[in-house]
Amino acid sequence: MSAIISTQPYLCQFNQRGFDNRGLCLGPTDDVQGGITAAMPGGSWLGALVSGIVSDALGRKTSIQIGAIIWVVGSVVVCASVNIPMLAIGRIINGFSVGICSAQVPVYISEISPPSKRGRLIGFQQWAITWGILIMFFICYGSSFLPGTAAFRLPWGLQAIPAVLLFLGLAILPESPRWLAKKDRWEQAVEVLTLIHGKGDPNSPWVIRELSEIREVVEFERANADVSYFELLTPRMINRTTVGVFTQIWSQLTGMNVMMYYITYVFAMAGLAEPGTNTVLLPSGIQFVINVLMTVPALLWMDRWGRRPTLLVGAFLMCLWLCVNAGLFAVYGRAPYPGEFTSTAESMAVEGAPAKAIIAATYLFVASYAPTWGPVSWTYPPELFPLRLRGKAVALCTSANWAFNFALAYFVPAAFTNITWRVYVLFATFCAAMFLHVFFMFPETANKPLEEIEEMFDDTKPGAIKYIGTPAWKTKNTRNLALRQEHNEMLSSEEKMGVSGEHKESAA
């Protein structure tokens, strides 16, 4: 959307405010544009909530394929839009698909991944998303040179193609072995574990150990009542639910998606736009290139770094760059001249060296988010919850992400209009708050089997905190142990039973 909202074909097709003194279309009002943008995350919120029910009933893989079909339908409606209501409805349908897939793809990947590579593989999902954003942005940029409504209809139509490929690609991939076990399809579960972890050997010690853990968890959970969303709010689960939900909430309150949606507004205020042209699009696109490139370090080293240090460093750096931008706009910003900008959300203007510093700080902000909160916010929630709750729990966490995405997409244009540079102060405050929250409440989950993470939240152990479990700052990244277990090297009899000496030490 960010590459389209400033182009004349879009502004003229959905024009509500008439024309300026140069005859250029002014487009929708700021409130309506906020609503159009927010329609997709609004639909995503609902899709994420529904996805847990669909995933538990039909399987992780099938739920993602359903999401792909819905995306194609939404893309057709959006591409054919002739007015604002039709466009908003199409984006809601697209959002419903995004909600399903964004909630269940991390669950699917986490349930088929070995512990030492889980973060990297879920990080690849985030990397793929950054590639999709980048490619789509430059397709929109190229299409902006087309005459008439083809400038936005072409990219909106092309976006259906990846969903078709996703649907077809999933047809040859296996279902989650943990979901199969939960449905008593043990033979298929063994086949999948043998394929993805045993290198074709069903007698691999790692396959036997993982199957034993899954069986133990499934049998224990089967002895309990069927799960509902209300169980996530019980004293035993409330800490995990809070941590998972706030992982997604904080990822939105960093302000990154605001940069994605409204980057053309920010760069126009920094002097990179010429009215009636698309000159602002190219420098705006650089941030998407940075997003792709800076996600790569997380793919290589996130499992080695661990979740906690990555989140803490990211929160600190983003807070820094947001404070820099707030200071520059506050000190050097001026009110725009009449007719200088097309949107009232473009409420400040900065020129010269301060404008260049704002652009640089914006790029550095993106470079700080991409290897930290970007991939980890999707990796972390599926690791927190036991199998019986995982589908619905991750759906709830993801719905929180989209609820805040919706709110920010809708209210940020108005916020820029009314409180100008203080928007950056607000997001910097959020980053400082998330740093403290992560330090005191987010335990380390990297390189631990999903079944073993359960022990960290056991509040009956020595040194544990009531309703919380092992204090977050005492948990450690046990990567070396995980690698030995996966390669069946130097495993003690205790370790083969799935009880890690290192883990017990960190939990004590």
XYZ file of C-alpha atoms in Angstrom:
508
model
C 0.000 0.000 0.000
C 2.843 2.407 0.792
C 3.979 2.460 -2.854
C 0.489 3.242 -4.147
C -1.128 5.754 -1.794
C 0.911 8.684 -3.117
C 0.380 8.021 -6.855
C -2.039 10.087 -8.949
C -3.944 7.136 -10.535
C -4.833 5.858 -7.040
C -5.617 9.317 -5.662
C -7.875 10.095 -8.636
C -9.723 6.742 -8.614
C -10.596 7.075 -4.921
C -10.702 10.872 -4.773
C -12.810 12.446 -2.032
C -11.086 15.787 -1.453
C -11.163 17.246 -4.941
C -8.146 18.906 -6.565
C -5.368 21.256 -5.542
C -4.436 24.500 -7.331
C -2.288 22.524 -9.800
C -5.185 20.249 -10.766
C -3.770 17.217 -8.942
C -6.123 14.769 -7.236
C -5.973 14.902 -3.428
C -7.403 11.390 -2.899
C -9.267 10.025 0.136
C -9.488 11.922 3.398
C -6.890 10.974 6.008
C -9.479 9.095 8.088
C -10.673 7.125 5.071
C -7.116 6.354 3.951
C -6.382 5.142 7.468
C -9.471 2.934 7.247
C -8.449 1.531 3.842
C -4.978 0.719 5.146
C -6.333 -0.689 8.397
C -8.879 -2.928 6.633
C -6.264 -5.602 5.995
C -4.929 -5.866 9.567
C -8.542 -5.739 10.760
C -9.332 -8.814 8.684
C -6.063 -10.379 9.824
C -7.133 -10.058 13.454
C -10.275 -12.096 12.788
C -8.419 -14.600 10.603
C -5.794 -15.181 13.282
C -8.458 -15.935 15.913
C -10.284 -18.370 13.623
C -7.048 -20.034 12.511
C -6.541 -21.854 15.810
C -9.864 -23.662 15.458
C -9.237 -24.485 11.794
C -5.671 -25.645 12.469
C -6.603 -27.925 15.359
C -9.442 -29.485 13.374
C -7.977 -29.814 9.873
C -4.210 -29.668 10.380
C -1.492 -27.044 10.124
C -0.856 -27.623 6.426
C -4.517 -27.619 5.392
C -5.249 -24.410 7.299
C -2.448 -22.640 5.419
C -3.816 -23.911 2.090
C -7.254 -22.555 3.010
C -5.605 -19.213 3.707
C -4.006 -19.290 0.245
C -7.400 -19.812 -1.432
C -8.932 -16.916 0.511
C -6.029 -14.661 -0.534
C -6.746 -15.298 -4.222
C -10.403 -14.357 -3.714
C -9.441 -11.143 -1.910
C -6.916 -10.219 -4.586
C -9.566 -10.516 -7.307
C -11.906 -8.190 -5.384
C -9.143 -5.646 -4.691
C -7.936 -5.690 -8.302
C -11.458 -5.066 -9.585
C -12.254 -2.307 -7.055
C -14.103 0.661 -8.493
C -14.858 2.452 -5.221
C -13.644 2.682 -1.633
C -16.126 0.180 -0.061
C -15.171 -2.494 -2.606
C -11.480 -1.847 -1.974
C -11.949 -2.063 1.795
C -13.924 -5.324 1.532
C -11.254 -6.860 -0.681
C -8.547 -5.871 1.782
C -10.552 -7.363 4.670
C -10.743 -10.667 2.759
C -6.992 -10.490 2.058
C -6.415 -9.740 5.715
C -8.441 -12.771 6.802
C -6.058 -14.914 4.753
C -3.002 -13.185 6.201
C -4.320 -13.785 9.721
C -4.679 -17.529 9.137
C -1.297 -17.949 7.500
C 0.658 -15.642 9.809
C -0.629 -17.560 12.830
C -0.216 -21.110 11.549
C 2.925 -20.982 9.395
C 5.159 -20.426 12.490
C 3.324 -23.258 14.277
C 3.856 -25.591 11.326
C 7.537 -24.728 10.996
C 8.195 -24.993 14.744
C 6.581 -28.441 14.904
C 8.670 -29.930 12.090
C 11.998 -28.243 12.953
C 14.863 -29.596 15.085
C 15.503 -27.359 18.149
C 18.923 -26.105 16.991
C 17.497 -24.880 13.660
C 13.993 -23.841 14.713
C 14.782 -20.144 15.006
C 16.601 -20.100 11.682
C 13.781 -21.853 9.845
C 11.063 -19.597 11.250
C 13.412 -16.704 10.517
C 13.393 -17.829 6.879
C 9.649 -17.214 6.960
C 10.268 -13.624 8.031
C 12.981 -13.308 5.377
C 10.557 -14.556 2.747
C 8.072 -11.926 3.927
C 10.691 -9.178 3.542
C 11.450 -10.421 0.025
C 7.744 -10.369 -0.788
C 7.402 -6.800 0.493
C 10.471 -5.708 -1.470
C 9.401 -7.350 -4.733
C 5.858 -6.042 -4.408
C 7.078 -2.527 -3.661
C 9.173 -2.373 -6.828
C 6.400 -3.958 -8.899
C 4.228 -1.094 -7.650
C 7.012 1.354 -8.435
C 7.323 0.072 -11.996
C 3.549 0.020 -12.423
C 3.309 3.642 -11.247
C 4.591 4.692 -14.691
C 1.597 3.032 -16.403
C -1.286 5.265 -17.463
C -4.654 5.089 -15.745
C -5.865 2.537 -13.213
C -3.468 -0.137 -14.521
C -0.893 1.581 -12.280
C -2.479 -0.033 -9.228
C -4.649 -2.816 -10.683
C -1.659 -4.680 -12.154
C 0.222 -5.128 -8.851
C -2.996 -5.904 -6.977
C -3.740 -8.653 -9.502
C -0.205 -10.076 -9.550
C -0.261 -10.561 -5.784
C -2.537 -13.596 -6.253
C 0.262 -15.590 -7.924
C 2.313 -16.349 -4.745
C -0.826 -17.718 -3.054
C -1.350 -20.176 -5.916
C 2.285 -21.287 -5.629
C 1.944 -21.660 -1.849
C -1.127 -23.862 -2.226
C 0.575 -26.103 -4.787
C 3.878 -26.243 -2.912
C 2.228 -27.393 0.318
C 0.671 -30.334 -1.519
C 4.049 -32.128 -1.525
C 5.051 -31.248 2.054
C 4.285 -33.428 5.098
C 1.804 -32.580 7.840
C 3.065 -31.690 11.316
C 4.044 -34.905 13.132
C 2.798 -33.434 16.415
C -0.643 -32.731 14.957
C -0.742 -36.237 13.447
C 0.125 -37.725 16.831
C -2.553 -35.616 18.495
C -5.062 -37.155 16.052
C -3.796 -40.718 16.793
C -2.215 -41.074 13.349
C 0.982 -42.503 14.813
C 2.213 -44.366 11.738
C 2.139 -41.164 9.687
C 3.772 -39.253 12.545
C 6.649 -41.754 12.592
C 7.019 -41.513 8.809
C 7.265 -37.728 8.978
C 9.764 -37.766 11.865
C 11.854 -40.330 9.994
C 11.795 -38.177 6.878
C 12.641 -34.817 8.466
C 14.822 -35.816 11.446
C 15.974 -39.399 10.943
C 17.387 -39.120 7.420
C 15.274 -42.131 6.460
C 16.226 -44.210 9.533
C 13.190 -44.919 11.771
C 15.569 -46.291 14.443
C 17.524 -43.042 14.730
C 18.004 -42.204 18.446
C 16.797 -38.662 17.783
C 13.577 -39.924 16.146
C 12.986 -42.386 18.995
C 13.613 -39.717 21.624
C 11.373 -37.135 19.947
C 8.597 -39.660 19.356
C 8.764 -40.674 23.021
C 8.435 -37.071 24.154
C 5.542 -36.409 21.781
C 3.758 -39.577 22.939
C 4.191 -38.619 26.592
C 2.845 -35.126 26.002
C -0.101 -36.329 23.886
C -1.113 -38.927 26.468
C -0.894 -36.407 29.273
C -2.900 -33.818 27.401
C -5.497 -36.363 26.317
C -6.212 -37.033 29.978
C -7.311 -33.401 30.293
C -10.367 -31.687 28.890
C -10.392 -30.273 25.369
C -8.684 -26.926 25.205
C -10.487 -23.613 24.900
C -9.242 -20.047 24.691
C -10.276 -19.573 28.343
C -7.637 -22.086 29.457
C -4.973 -19.670 28.256
C -6.105 -17.289 31.021
C -5.823 -19.791 33.884
C -3.144 -19.180 36.554
C -1.007 -21.989 35.121
C -0.944 -20.438 31.646
C -1.443 -16.696 32.159
C 2.289 -15.888 32.261
C 2.976 -17.666 28.983
C -0.085 -16.108 27.383
C 0.977 -12.627 28.499
C 4.526 -13.096 27.216
C 3.357 -14.486 23.873
C 0.704 -11.820 23.338
C 3.059 -8.998 24.283
C 5.760 -10.337 21.971
C 3.387 -9.587 19.119
C 2.032 -6.354 20.611
C 5.523 -4.957 21.190
C 6.571 -5.884 17.643
C 3.827 -3.548 16.414
C 4.558 -0.819 18.956
C 8.132 -0.575 17.696
C 6.570 1.459 14.889
C 8.056 -0.666 12.117
C 4.804 -1.313 10.294
C 4.003 2.384 10.489
C 7.237 2.869 8.540
C 6.076 0.261 6.042
C 2.620 1.777 5.527
C 3.452 5.487 5.610
C 7.140 5.732 4.700
C 6.259 7.947 1.730
C 4.736 10.471 4.154
C 7.909 10.530 6.279
C 10.225 10.935 3.301
C 7.963 13.588 1.755
C 8.328 15.593 4.981
C 12.100 15.132 4.646
C 12.001 16.792 1.241
C 12.193 13.789 -1.101
C 8.824 14.265 -2.831
C 7.748 16.369 -5.782
C 3.991 16.923 -6.067
C 2.365 14.914 -8.834
C 5.371 12.619 -9.330
C 6.546 9.277 -7.914
C 10.047 10.481 -7.024
C 9.541 9.616 -3.343
C 9.048 5.922 -4.130
C 12.636 5.052 -5.026
C 14.299 6.311 -1.796
C 11.385 4.777 0.141
C 12.164 1.439 -1.506
C 15.680 1.443 -0.052
C 14.251 0.638 3.379
C 12.741 -2.561 1.966
C 16.145 -3.563 0.563
C 17.673 -2.926 4.001
C 14.905 -5.021 5.562
C 15.789 -7.980 3.333
C 19.559 -7.725 3.776
C 19.511 -7.177 7.543
C 17.271 -10.181 8.155
C 20.111 -12.425 6.931
C 22.212 -12.129 10.151
C 19.242 -13.437 12.129
C 18.982 -16.453 9.812
C 22.649 -17.254 10.388
C 23.030 -16.538 14.086
C 19.639 -16.147 15.819
C 19.760 -19.651 17.333
C 23.320 -18.980 18.471
C 22.451 -15.552 19.908
C 19.304 -16.733 21.693
C 15.937 -14.994 21.851
C 16.458 -12.714 24.863
C 19.677 -10.915 23.802
C 18.304 -10.397 20.295
C 15.110 -8.764 21.561
C 16.945 -6.603 24.109
C 19.481 -5.255 21.619
C 16.756 -4.552 19.067
C 14.592 -2.624 21.557
C 17.559 -0.485 22.662
C 18.675 0.430 19.129
C 15.177 1.212 17.873
C 14.564 3.451 20.884
C 17.770 5.308 20.040
C 16.878 6.002 16.388
C 13.318 7.015 17.256
C 14.676 9.540 19.766
C 17.032 10.901 17.102
C 14.157 11.420 14.659
C 11.971 13.007 17.340
C 14.746 15.467 18.213
C 15.444 16.379 14.594
C 11.799 16.979 13.719
C 11.237 18.926 16.958
C 14.243 21.211 16.528
C 14.427 21.669 12.757
C 10.853 21.001 11.618
C 8.517 23.725 10.390
C 4.861 23.843 9.411
C 4.386 23.071 5.704
C 3.518 25.870 3.308
C -0.022 25.916 1.860
C -0.219 23.328 -0.931
C 3.263 21.950 -0.196
C 1.935 18.434 0.548
C -1.184 16.565 -0.548
C -1.934 14.961 2.850
C -2.532 16.707 6.162
C -0.629 13.819 7.792
C 2.470 15.331 6.194
C 2.422 17.901 8.975
C 6.100 18.880 9.177
C 8.821 19.854 6.743
C 12.582 19.549 7.254
C 15.305 20.609 4.845
C 19.066 20.374 4.425
C 21.355 18.299 6.655
C 18.676 17.546 9.312
C 16.471 16.022 6.582
C 19.333 13.760 5.509
C 19.879 12.763 9.140
C 16.185 11.836 9.453
C 16.452 9.640 6.363
C 19.608 7.978 7.747
C 18.035 7.397 11.187
C 14.974 5.880 9.492
C 17.170 3.456 7.550
C 19.088 2.581 10.747
C 15.801 1.959 12.534
C 14.827 -0.572 9.863
C 18.308 -2.123 10.056
C 17.832 -2.541 13.822
C 14.381 -4.122 13.541
C 15.114 -6.557 10.715
C 17.557 -8.929 12.529
C 15.860 -8.670 15.934
C 12.153 -8.164 16.531
C 11.282 -8.951 12.908
C 12.097 -12.685 12.943
C 12.071 -13.314 16.712
C 8.525 -12.010 17.225
C 7.305 -14.858 14.979
C 9.742 -17.481 16.274
C 9.119 -16.977 19.976
C 5.344 -17.475 20.597
C 5.070 -21.029 19.145
C 7.930 -22.097 21.428
C 6.124 -21.067 24.613
C 3.073 -23.317 24.554
C 2.416 -27.071 24.935
C 1.056 -29.037 21.980
C -2.556 -29.126 23.150
C -2.703 -25.336 23.392
C -0.262 -24.312 20.681
C -2.633 -23.787 17.760
C -5.101 -21.608 19.647
C -2.409 -19.888 21.733
C -0.392 -18.757 18.730
C -3.631 -17.705 17.045
C -4.419 -15.497 20.060
C -0.902 -14.015 20.057
C -1.074 -13.295 16.340
C -4.517 -11.743 16.684
C -2.993 -9.272 19.166
C -0.406 -8.380 16.522
C -3.078 -7.622 13.949
C -5.321 -5.776 16.408
C -2.512 -3.316 17.151
C -1.518 -3.236 13.482
C -5.094 -2.197 12.695
C -5.116 0.508 15.378
C -1.764 1.955 14.299
C -2.601 1.877 10.581
C -5.815 3.768 11.288
C -4.629 6.317 13.854
C -1.059 7.165 12.787
C -2.079 9.566 9.980
C -4.228 11.448 12.486
C -1.401 11.290 15.032
C 1.068 12.871 12.594
C -1.528 15.582 11.926
C -2.214 16.370 15.582
C 0.944 15.640 17.598
C 3.549 15.797 14.786
C 7.059 14.833 16.015
C 5.728 13.523 19.329
C 4.656 10.380 17.443
C 8.328 9.369 17.506
C 8.527 10.043 21.261
C 5.535 7.770 21.779
C 7.119 4.859 19.919
C 10.483 5.438 21.635
C 8.700 5.126 24.989
C 7.179 1.845 23.853
C 10.654 0.549 22.908
C 12.009 1.450 26.362
C 9.067 -0.330 28.013
C 9.550 -3.469 25.915
C 13.246 -3.592 26.852
C 12.304 -3.796 30.551
C 9.502 -6.276 29.912
C 11.775 -8.629 27.976
C 14.533 -8.479 30.580
C 12.310 -9.384 33.529
C 9.656 -11.661 31.980
C 10.803 -13.299 28.704
C 12.618 -16.648 29.279
C 15.175 -18.075 26.857
C 13.689 -20.772 24.592
C 16.398 -21.149 21.930
C 17.680 -24.675 21.221
C 15.281 -26.397 23.618
C 12.849 -29.116 22.477
C 9.298 -27.792 22.574
C 8.373 -30.417 25.170
C 11.326 -29.409 27.378
C 10.383 -25.720 27.438
C 7.377 -26.766 29.524
C 9.711 -27.372 32.485
C 10.811 -23.724 32.584
C 7.294 -22.680 33.503
C 6.954 -25.221 36.343
C 6.505 -23.027 39.418
C 6.945 -25.950 41.865
C 10.710 -26.226 41.333
C 13.239 -24.720 43.780
C 13.898 -21.071 42.971
C 10.787 -20.759 40.782
C 8.350 -17.852 41.102
C 4.669 -18.561 41.693
C 2.686 -18.611 38.413
C 5.859 -17.696 36.476
C 8.374 -20.510 36.890
C 12.110 -20.043 36.419
C 13.012 -16.315 36.507
C 13.563 -15.160 32.933
C 17.029 -13.698 33.605
C 18.244 -17.093 34.880
C 17.323 -19.028 31.729
C 20.110 -19.812 29.269
C 20.674 -20.774 25.663
C 21.733 -24.460 25.700
C 22.845 -24.691 22.075
C 25.792 -27.075 22.590
C 23.589 -29.630 24.336
C 20.957 -29.412 21.598
C 23.544 -30.029 18.886
C 24.906 -33.085 20.733
C 21.424 -34.518 21.143
C 20.508 -34.042 17.494
C 23.722 -35.713 16.342
C 23.460 -38.425 18.997
C 26.888 -37.511 20.310
C 28.080 -37.978 23.892
C 24.584 -38.418 25.294
C 24.302 -39.663 28.845
C 21.504 -42.042 29.758
C 19.770 -39.131 31.476
C 19.998 -36.982 28.353
C 18.630 -39.793 26.170
C 15.520 -39.774 28.370
C 15.086 -36.128 27.450
C 16.203 -34.592 30.726
C 19.026 -32.165 30.286
C 21.516 -31.643 33.050
C 22.227 -28.164 31.731
C 18.540 -27.388 31.614
C 18.038 -28.461 35.211
C 20.914 -26.259 36.286
C 19.479 -23.211 34.520
C 16.015 -23.868 35.954
C 17.227 -24.310 39.515
